[in-house]
Tab-separated table of C-alpha atoms in Angstrom:
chain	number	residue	atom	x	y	z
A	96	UNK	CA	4.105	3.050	-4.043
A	97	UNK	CA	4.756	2.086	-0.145
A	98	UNK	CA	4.797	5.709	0.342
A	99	UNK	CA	1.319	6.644	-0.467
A	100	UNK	CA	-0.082	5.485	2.695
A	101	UNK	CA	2.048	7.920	4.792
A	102	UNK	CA	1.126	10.547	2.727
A	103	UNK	CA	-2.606	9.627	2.951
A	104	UNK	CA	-1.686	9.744	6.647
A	105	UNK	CA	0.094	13.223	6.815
A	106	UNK	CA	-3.032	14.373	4.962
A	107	UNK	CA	-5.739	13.285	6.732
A	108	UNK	CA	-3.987	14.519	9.668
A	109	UNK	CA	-3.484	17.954	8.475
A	110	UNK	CA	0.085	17.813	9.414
A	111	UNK	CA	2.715	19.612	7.111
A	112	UNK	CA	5.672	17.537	5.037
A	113	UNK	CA	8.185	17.600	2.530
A	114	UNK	CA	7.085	15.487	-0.353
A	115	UNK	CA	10.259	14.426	-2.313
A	116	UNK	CA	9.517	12.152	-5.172
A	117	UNK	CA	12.625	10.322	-6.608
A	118	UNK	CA	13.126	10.254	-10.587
A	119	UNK	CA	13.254	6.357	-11.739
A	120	UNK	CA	16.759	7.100	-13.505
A	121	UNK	CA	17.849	8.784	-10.101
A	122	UNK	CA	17.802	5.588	-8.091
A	123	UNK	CA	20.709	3.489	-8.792
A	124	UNK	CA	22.808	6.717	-7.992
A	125	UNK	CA	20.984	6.927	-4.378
A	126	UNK	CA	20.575	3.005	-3.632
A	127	UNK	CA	23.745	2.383	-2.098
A	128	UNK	CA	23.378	5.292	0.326
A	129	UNK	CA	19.605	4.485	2.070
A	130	UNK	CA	20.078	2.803	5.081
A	131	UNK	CA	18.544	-0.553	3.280
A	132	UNK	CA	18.272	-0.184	-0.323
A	133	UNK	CA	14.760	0.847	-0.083
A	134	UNK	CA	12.092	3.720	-0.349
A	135	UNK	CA	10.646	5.425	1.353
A	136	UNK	CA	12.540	7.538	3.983
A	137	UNK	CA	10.871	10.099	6.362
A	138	UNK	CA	13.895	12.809	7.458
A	139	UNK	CA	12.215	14.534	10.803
A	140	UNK	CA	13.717	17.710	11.137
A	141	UNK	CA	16.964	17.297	9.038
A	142	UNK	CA	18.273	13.953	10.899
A	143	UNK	CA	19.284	10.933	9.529
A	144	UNK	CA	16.513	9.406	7.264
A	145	UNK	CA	14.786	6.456	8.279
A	146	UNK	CA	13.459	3.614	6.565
A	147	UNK	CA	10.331	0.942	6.506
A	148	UNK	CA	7.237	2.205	5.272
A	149	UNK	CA	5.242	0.144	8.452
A	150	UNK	CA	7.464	2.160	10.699
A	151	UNK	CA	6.800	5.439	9.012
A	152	UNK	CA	3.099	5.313	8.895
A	153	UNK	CA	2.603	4.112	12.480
A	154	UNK	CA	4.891	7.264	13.490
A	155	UNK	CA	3.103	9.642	11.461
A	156	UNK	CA	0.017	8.327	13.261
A	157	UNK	CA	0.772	8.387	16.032
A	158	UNK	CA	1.424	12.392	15.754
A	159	UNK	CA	-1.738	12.677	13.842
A	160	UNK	CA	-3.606	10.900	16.441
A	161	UNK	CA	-4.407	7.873	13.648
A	162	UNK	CA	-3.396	5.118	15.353
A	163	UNK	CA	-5.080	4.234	18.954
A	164	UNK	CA	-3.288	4.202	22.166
A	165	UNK	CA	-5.883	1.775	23.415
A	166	UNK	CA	-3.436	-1.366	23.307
A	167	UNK	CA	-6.466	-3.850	22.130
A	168	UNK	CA	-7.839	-1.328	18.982
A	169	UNK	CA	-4.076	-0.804	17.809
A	170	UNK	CA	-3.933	-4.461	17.773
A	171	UNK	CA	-7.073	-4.163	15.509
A	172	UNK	CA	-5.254	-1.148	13.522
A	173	UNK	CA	-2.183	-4.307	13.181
A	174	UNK	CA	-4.099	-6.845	12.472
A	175	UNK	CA	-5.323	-5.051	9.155
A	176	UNK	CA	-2.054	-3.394	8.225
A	177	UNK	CA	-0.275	-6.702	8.309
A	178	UNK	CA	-3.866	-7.946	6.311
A	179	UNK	CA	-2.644	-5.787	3.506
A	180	UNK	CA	0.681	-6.409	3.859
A	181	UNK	CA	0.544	-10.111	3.283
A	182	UNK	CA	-1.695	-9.247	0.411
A	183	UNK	CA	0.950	-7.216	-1.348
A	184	UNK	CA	3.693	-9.811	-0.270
A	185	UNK	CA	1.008	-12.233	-2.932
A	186	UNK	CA	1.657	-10.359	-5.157
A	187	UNK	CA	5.095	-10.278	-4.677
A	188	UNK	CA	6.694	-13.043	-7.491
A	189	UNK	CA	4.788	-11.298	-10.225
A	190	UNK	CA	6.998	-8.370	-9.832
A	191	UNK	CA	9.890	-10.393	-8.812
A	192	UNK	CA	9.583	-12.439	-12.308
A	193	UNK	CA	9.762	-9.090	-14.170
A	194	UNK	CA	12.828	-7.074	-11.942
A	195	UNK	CA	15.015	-10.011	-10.635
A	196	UNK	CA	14.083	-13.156	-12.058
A	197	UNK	CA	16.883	-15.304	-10.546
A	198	UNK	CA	15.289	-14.596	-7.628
A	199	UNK	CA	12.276	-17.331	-8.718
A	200	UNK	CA	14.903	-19.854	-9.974
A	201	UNK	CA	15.489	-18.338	-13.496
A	202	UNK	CA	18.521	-17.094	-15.772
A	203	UNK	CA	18.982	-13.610	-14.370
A	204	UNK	CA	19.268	-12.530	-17.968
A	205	UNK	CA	15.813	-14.512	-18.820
A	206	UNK	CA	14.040	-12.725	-22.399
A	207	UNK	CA	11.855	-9.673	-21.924
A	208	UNK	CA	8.932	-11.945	-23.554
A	209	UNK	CA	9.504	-14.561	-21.629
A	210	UNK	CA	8.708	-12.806	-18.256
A	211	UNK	CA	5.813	-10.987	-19.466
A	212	UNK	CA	4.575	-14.380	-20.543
A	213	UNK	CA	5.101	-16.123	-17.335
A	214	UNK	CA	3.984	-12.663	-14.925
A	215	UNK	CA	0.786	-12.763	-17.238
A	216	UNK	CA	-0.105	-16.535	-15.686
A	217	UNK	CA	0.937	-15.349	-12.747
A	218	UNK	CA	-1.504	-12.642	-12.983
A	219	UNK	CA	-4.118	-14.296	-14.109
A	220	UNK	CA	-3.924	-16.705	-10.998
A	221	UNK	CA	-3.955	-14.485	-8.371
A	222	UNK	CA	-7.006	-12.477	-10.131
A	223	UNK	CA	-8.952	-15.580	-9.936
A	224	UNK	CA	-7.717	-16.434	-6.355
A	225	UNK	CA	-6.196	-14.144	-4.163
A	226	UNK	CA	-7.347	-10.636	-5.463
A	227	UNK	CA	-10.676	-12.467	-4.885
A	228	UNK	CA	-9.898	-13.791	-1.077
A	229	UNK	CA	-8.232	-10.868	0.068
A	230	UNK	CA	-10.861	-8.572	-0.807
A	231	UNK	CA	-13.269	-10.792	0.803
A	232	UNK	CA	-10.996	-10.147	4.277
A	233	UNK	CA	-11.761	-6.245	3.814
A	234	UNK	CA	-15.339	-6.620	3.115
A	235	UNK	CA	-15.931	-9.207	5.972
A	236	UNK	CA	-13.793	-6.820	8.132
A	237	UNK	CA	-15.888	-4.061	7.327
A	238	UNK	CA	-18.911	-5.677	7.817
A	239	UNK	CA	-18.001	-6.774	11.597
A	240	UNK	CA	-17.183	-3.167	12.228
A	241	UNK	CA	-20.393	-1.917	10.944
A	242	UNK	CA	-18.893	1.733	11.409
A	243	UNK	CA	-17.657	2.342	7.268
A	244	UNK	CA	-14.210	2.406	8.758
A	245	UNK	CA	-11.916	-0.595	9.771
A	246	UNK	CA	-11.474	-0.062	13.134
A	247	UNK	CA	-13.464	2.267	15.548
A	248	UNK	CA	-16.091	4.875	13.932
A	249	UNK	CA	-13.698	7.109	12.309
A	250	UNK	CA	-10.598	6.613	10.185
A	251	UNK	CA	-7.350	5.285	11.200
A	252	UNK	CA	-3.883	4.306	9.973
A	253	UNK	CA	-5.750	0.558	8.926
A	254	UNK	CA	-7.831	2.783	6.817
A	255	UNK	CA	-5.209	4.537	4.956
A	256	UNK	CA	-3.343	1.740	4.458
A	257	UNK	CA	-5.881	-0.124	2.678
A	258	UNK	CA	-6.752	3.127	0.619
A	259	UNK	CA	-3.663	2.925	-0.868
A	260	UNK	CA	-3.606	-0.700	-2.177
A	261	UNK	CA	-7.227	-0.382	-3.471
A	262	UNK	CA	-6.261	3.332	-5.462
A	263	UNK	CA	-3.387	1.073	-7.072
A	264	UNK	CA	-5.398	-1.569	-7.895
A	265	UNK	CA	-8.095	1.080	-9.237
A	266	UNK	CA	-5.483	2.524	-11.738
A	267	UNK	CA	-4.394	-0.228	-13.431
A	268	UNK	CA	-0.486	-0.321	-12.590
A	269	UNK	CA	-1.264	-4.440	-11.441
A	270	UNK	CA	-0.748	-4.909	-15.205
A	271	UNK	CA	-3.268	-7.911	-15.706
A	272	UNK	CA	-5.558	-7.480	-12.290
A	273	UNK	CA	-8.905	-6.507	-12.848
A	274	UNK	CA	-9.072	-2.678	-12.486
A	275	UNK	CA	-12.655	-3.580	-11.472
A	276	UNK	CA	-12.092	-6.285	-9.005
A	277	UNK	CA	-13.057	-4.113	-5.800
A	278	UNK	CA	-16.540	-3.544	-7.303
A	279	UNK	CA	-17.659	-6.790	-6.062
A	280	UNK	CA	-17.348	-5.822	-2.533
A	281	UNK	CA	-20.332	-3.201	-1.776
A	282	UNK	CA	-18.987	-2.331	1.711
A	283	UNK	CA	-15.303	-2.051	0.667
A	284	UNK	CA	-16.539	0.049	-2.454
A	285	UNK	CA	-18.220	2.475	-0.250
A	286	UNK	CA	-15.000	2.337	1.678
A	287	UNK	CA	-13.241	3.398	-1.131
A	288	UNK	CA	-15.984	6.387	-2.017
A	289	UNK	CA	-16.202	7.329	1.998
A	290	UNK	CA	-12.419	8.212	2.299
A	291	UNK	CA	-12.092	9.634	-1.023
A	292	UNK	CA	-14.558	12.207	0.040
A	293	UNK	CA	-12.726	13.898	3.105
A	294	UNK	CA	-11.761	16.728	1.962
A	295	UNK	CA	-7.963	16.602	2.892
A	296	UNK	CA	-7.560	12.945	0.920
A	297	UNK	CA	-9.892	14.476	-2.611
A	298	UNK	CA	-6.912	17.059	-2.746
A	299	UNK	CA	-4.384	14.847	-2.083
A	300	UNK	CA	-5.458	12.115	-4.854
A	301	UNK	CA	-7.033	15.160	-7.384
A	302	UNK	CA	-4.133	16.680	-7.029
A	303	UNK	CA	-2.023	13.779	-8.319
């Protein structure tokens, strides 16, 4: 989920947290009293939660030394997180259509079937176009860097971020996306196998 990247983050800094994963069934119950409705929430040392996974990973690297304070190569580290982010945001009415189909101009009550019938066009769409286009960003990206990593010669908060949408992709939870579609990309696939091998992030995602 939107959390993974900070906890690629906290890992590949080698700093210390709390991991508290909420229980599906638990979340109506603790909706109403996050500061937006949303997940996740970092609590630094037993204050007030805060909210917006953006603003949570740029903290955590900031402590972890992750995320430049050269003002041009954060710009860089930006540029890519808000890459992936409007990626996601693509993909955004497929899961809307399932969850809160009034939201696309439909019955709120809409059939079961019928939304699996019209996410699996959606799906099928964006696996032809913008899985496709997006992944063609990363790869050219990578390729302009020439370093394995998105920005700079070693890895960043850019880097985790984009870690954590390909591992998704990777496992199959986009029901209908190619599981495969990365492969394509030769620079983004060694990407995928570079950061997978530091030792801190193998644990992390063997350990899951």
């Amino acid at each position: 989920g939107a959390a993974e990247k900070a906890r690629l983050a906290f890992k590949l800094g080698g700093i210390e947290f709390e991991d508290e994963r909420i229980e599906f069934s638990a979340w109506p119950e603790l909706k109403p009293k996050t500061p937006y409705g949303q997940m996740p929430l970092l609590s630094i040392d037993g204050k007030a939660p805060l909210a917006q996974s953006g603003a949570i990973l740029r903290y955590v690297g900031r402590i972890a030394n992750l995320y430049p304070t050269d003002a041009e190569k954060a710009l860089e580290v930006d540029e890519v997180i808000g890459l992936d982010e409007d990626f996601m945001r693509s993909l955004g009415p497929s899961f809307a259509i399932m969850r809160n189909p009034h939201t696309l101009g439909h019955a709120a009550d809409m059939p079961e079937d019928d939304r699996k019938e019209i996410m699996a066009k959606m799906r099928a769409a964006l696996a032809k176009d913008e899985v496709p286009r997006f992944l063609g960003y990363y790869e050219a990206k990578l390729a302009k860097t020439g370093t394995g990593y998105f920005v700079g010669d070693k890895p960043t908060i850019a880097d985790c971020q984009v870690l954590a949408t390909l591992r998704i992709l990777k496992s199959g939870a986009f029901e209908g996306l190619p599981t495969t579609a990365a492969d394509a990309f030769p620079l983004l696939s060694a990407f995928y196998e570079r950061m997978l091998a530091i030792p801190a992030i193998k644990e992390h995602c063997s350990s899951k």
